[in-house]
PDB file of C-alpha atoms in Angstrom:
ATOM      1  CA  MET C   1      91.399 134.056  21.171  1.00  0.00           C
ATOM      2  CA  LYS C   2      91.479 130.320  20.524  1.00  0.00           C
ATOM      3  CA  LYS C   3      92.389 130.919  16.888  1.00  0.00           C
ATOM      4  CA  ILE C   4      95.335 133.137  17.832  1.00  0.00           C
ATOM      5  CA  PHE C   5      96.566 130.630  20.405  1.00  0.00           C
ATOM      6  CA  LEU C   6      96.141 127.771  17.939  1.00  0.00           C
ATOM      7  CA  SER C   7      97.941 129.717  15.187  1.00  0.00           C
ATOM      8  CA  ILE C   8     100.868 130.488  17.486  1.00  0.00           C
ATOM      9  CA  PHE C   9     101.003 126.845  18.592  1.00  0.00           C
ATOM     10  CA  VAL C  10     101.055 125.658  14.964  1.00  0.00           C
ATOM     11  CA  LEU C  11     103.858 128.102  14.110  1.00  0.00           C
ATOM     12  CA  VAL C  12     105.940 127.062  17.113  1.00  0.00           C
ATOM     13  CA  PHE C  13     105.378 123.387  16.336  1.00  0.00           C
ATOM     14  CA  THR C  14     106.350 123.919  12.690  1.00  0.00           C
ATOM     15  CA  PHE C  15     109.573 125.688  13.678  1.00  0.00           C
ATOM     16  CA  ALA C  16     110.379 122.945  16.185  1.00  0.00           C
ATOM     17  CA  VAL C  17     109.918 120.187  13.599  1.00  0.00           C
ATOM     18  CA  THR C  18     111.956 122.080  11.010  1.00  0.00           C
ATOM     19  CA  SER C  19     114.675 122.746  13.541  1.00  0.00           C
ATOM     20  CA  CYS C  20     114.850 119.052  14.455  1.00  0.00           C
ATOM     21  CA  ARG C  21     115.197 118.112  10.797  1.00  0.00           C
ATOM     22  CA  ASP C  22     118.030 120.611  10.376  1.00  0.00           C
ATOM     23  CA  THR C  23     119.748 119.252  13.474  1.00  0.00           C
ATOM     24  CA  GLU C  24     119.346 115.690  12.207  1.00  0.00           C
ATOM     25  CA  LYS C  25     120.830 116.664   8.845  1.00  0.00           C
ATOM     26  CA  LYS C  26     123.748 118.430  10.523  1.00  0.00           C
ATOM     27  CA  THR C  27     124.352 115.369  12.675  1.00  0.00           C
ATOM     28  CA  GLU C  28     124.365 113.114   9.615  1.00  0.00           C
ATOM     29  CA  ASP C  29     126.771 115.459   7.845  1.00  0.00           C
ATOM     30  CA  ALA C  30     129.051 115.543  10.876  1.00  0.00           C
ATOM     31  CA  MET C  31     129.034 111.742  11.075  1.00  0.00           C
ATOM     32  CA  GLU C  32     129.869 111.434   7.382  1.00  0.00           C
ATOM     33  CA  ASP C  33     132.714 113.926   7.796  1.00  0.00           C
ATOM     34  CA  ALA C  34     134.017 112.018  10.798  1.00  0.00           C
ATOM     35  CA  ILE C  35     133.926 108.730   8.865  1.00  0.00           C
ATOM     36  CA  GLU C  36     135.780 110.319   5.961  1.00  0.00           C
ATOM     37  CA  ASN C  37     138.395 111.738   8.342  1.00  0.00           C
ATOM     38  CA  VAL C  38     138.913 108.348   9.965  1.00  0.00           C
ATOM     39  CA  GLU C  39     139.242 106.667   6.566  1.00  0.00           C
ATOM     40  CA  GLU C  40     141.768 109.278   5.441  1.00  0.00           C
ATOM     41  CA  ALA C  41     143.763 108.924   8.667  1.00  0.00           C
ATOM     42  CA  ALA C  42     143.779 105.138   8.318  1.00  0.00           C
ATOM     43  CA  GLN C  43     144.978 105.403   4.724  1.00  0.00           C
ATOM     44  CA  GLU C  44     147.722 107.849   5.706  1.00  0.00           C
ATOM     45  CA  ALA C  45     148.823 105.561   8.541  1.00  0.00           C
ATOM     46  CA  SER C  46     148.854 102.604   6.158  1.00  0.00           C
ATOM     47  CA  ASP C  47     150.921 104.543   3.640  1.00  0.00           C
ATOM     48  CA  ALA C  48     153.360 105.669   6.339  1.00  0.00           C
ATOM     49  CA  THR C  49     153.726 102.099   7.607  1.00  0.00           C
ATOM     50  CA  GLU C  50     154.347 100.802   4.108  1.00  0.00           C
ATOM     51  CA  GLU C  51     156.929 103.511   3.477  1.00  0.00           C
ATOM     52  CA  ALA C  52     158.674 102.758   6.783  1.00  0.00           C
ATOM     53  CA  ALA C  53     158.793  99.061   5.903  1.00  0.00           C
ATOM     54  CA  GLU C  54     160.326  99.862   2.517  1.00  0.00           C
ATOM     55  CA  ASP C  55     162.899 102.140   4.163  1.00  0.00           C
ATOM     56  CA  ALA C  56     163.759  99.416   6.679  1.00  0.00           C
ATOM     57  CA  GLU C  57     164.147  96.870   3.864  1.00  0.00           C
ATOM     58  CA  GLU C  58     166.495  99.204   1.987  1.00  0.00           C
ATOM     59  CA  ALA C  59     168.516  99.820   5.145  1.00  0.00           C
ATOM     60  CA  LEU C  60     168.847  96.077   5.754  1.00  0.00           C
ATOM     61  CA  GLU C  61     169.962  95.485   2.178  1.00  0.00           C
ATOM     62  CA  GLU C  62     172.582  98.233   2.465  1.00  0.00           C
ATOM     63  CA  ALA C  63     173.783  96.828   5.787  1.00  0.00           C
ATOM     64  CA  ALA C  64     174.071  93.358   4.261  1.00  0.00           C
ATOM     65  CA  GLU C  65     176.099  94.775   1.373  1.00  0.00           C
ATOM     66  CA  ASP C  66     178.361  96.618   3.826  1.00  0.00           C
ATOM     67  CA  VAL C  67     178.915  93.413   5.799  1.00  0.00           C
ATOM     68  CA  GLU C  68     179.765  91.512   2.615  1.00  0.00           C
ATOM     69  CA  GLU C  69     182.219  94.219   1.587  1.00  0.00           C
ATOM     70  CA  ALA C  70     183.806  94.225   5.039  1.00  0.00           C
ATOM     71  CA  MET C  71     184.149  90.439   4.969  1.00  0.00           C
ATOM     72  CA  GLU C  72     185.779  90.564   1.502  1.00  0.00           C
ATOM     73  CA  GLU C  73     188.207  93.253   2.672  1.00  0.00           C
ATOM     74  CA  ALA C  74     189.031  91.286   5.790  1.00  0.00           C
ATOM     75  CA  ALA C  75     189.702  88.171   3.693  1.00  0.00           C
ATOM     76  CA  ASN C  76     192.196  90.085   1.497  1.00  0.00           C
TER      77      ASN C  76
END
């Protein structure tokens, strides 16, 4: 009877340890995925900000050209 109880205990303990390892691995994988997602989101935000700044610069240059043209027309 002791051998059966001990065998069952060893099996349960083995499954518990294996299950904890699997959970730990899944947690690590989830953390790595989350870090990658954050890095990707930060890069996308950086790219969008850079693109918006370039668009704003172009708009300012066009507005400056329009003002110059308007001033030249007004002078004539």
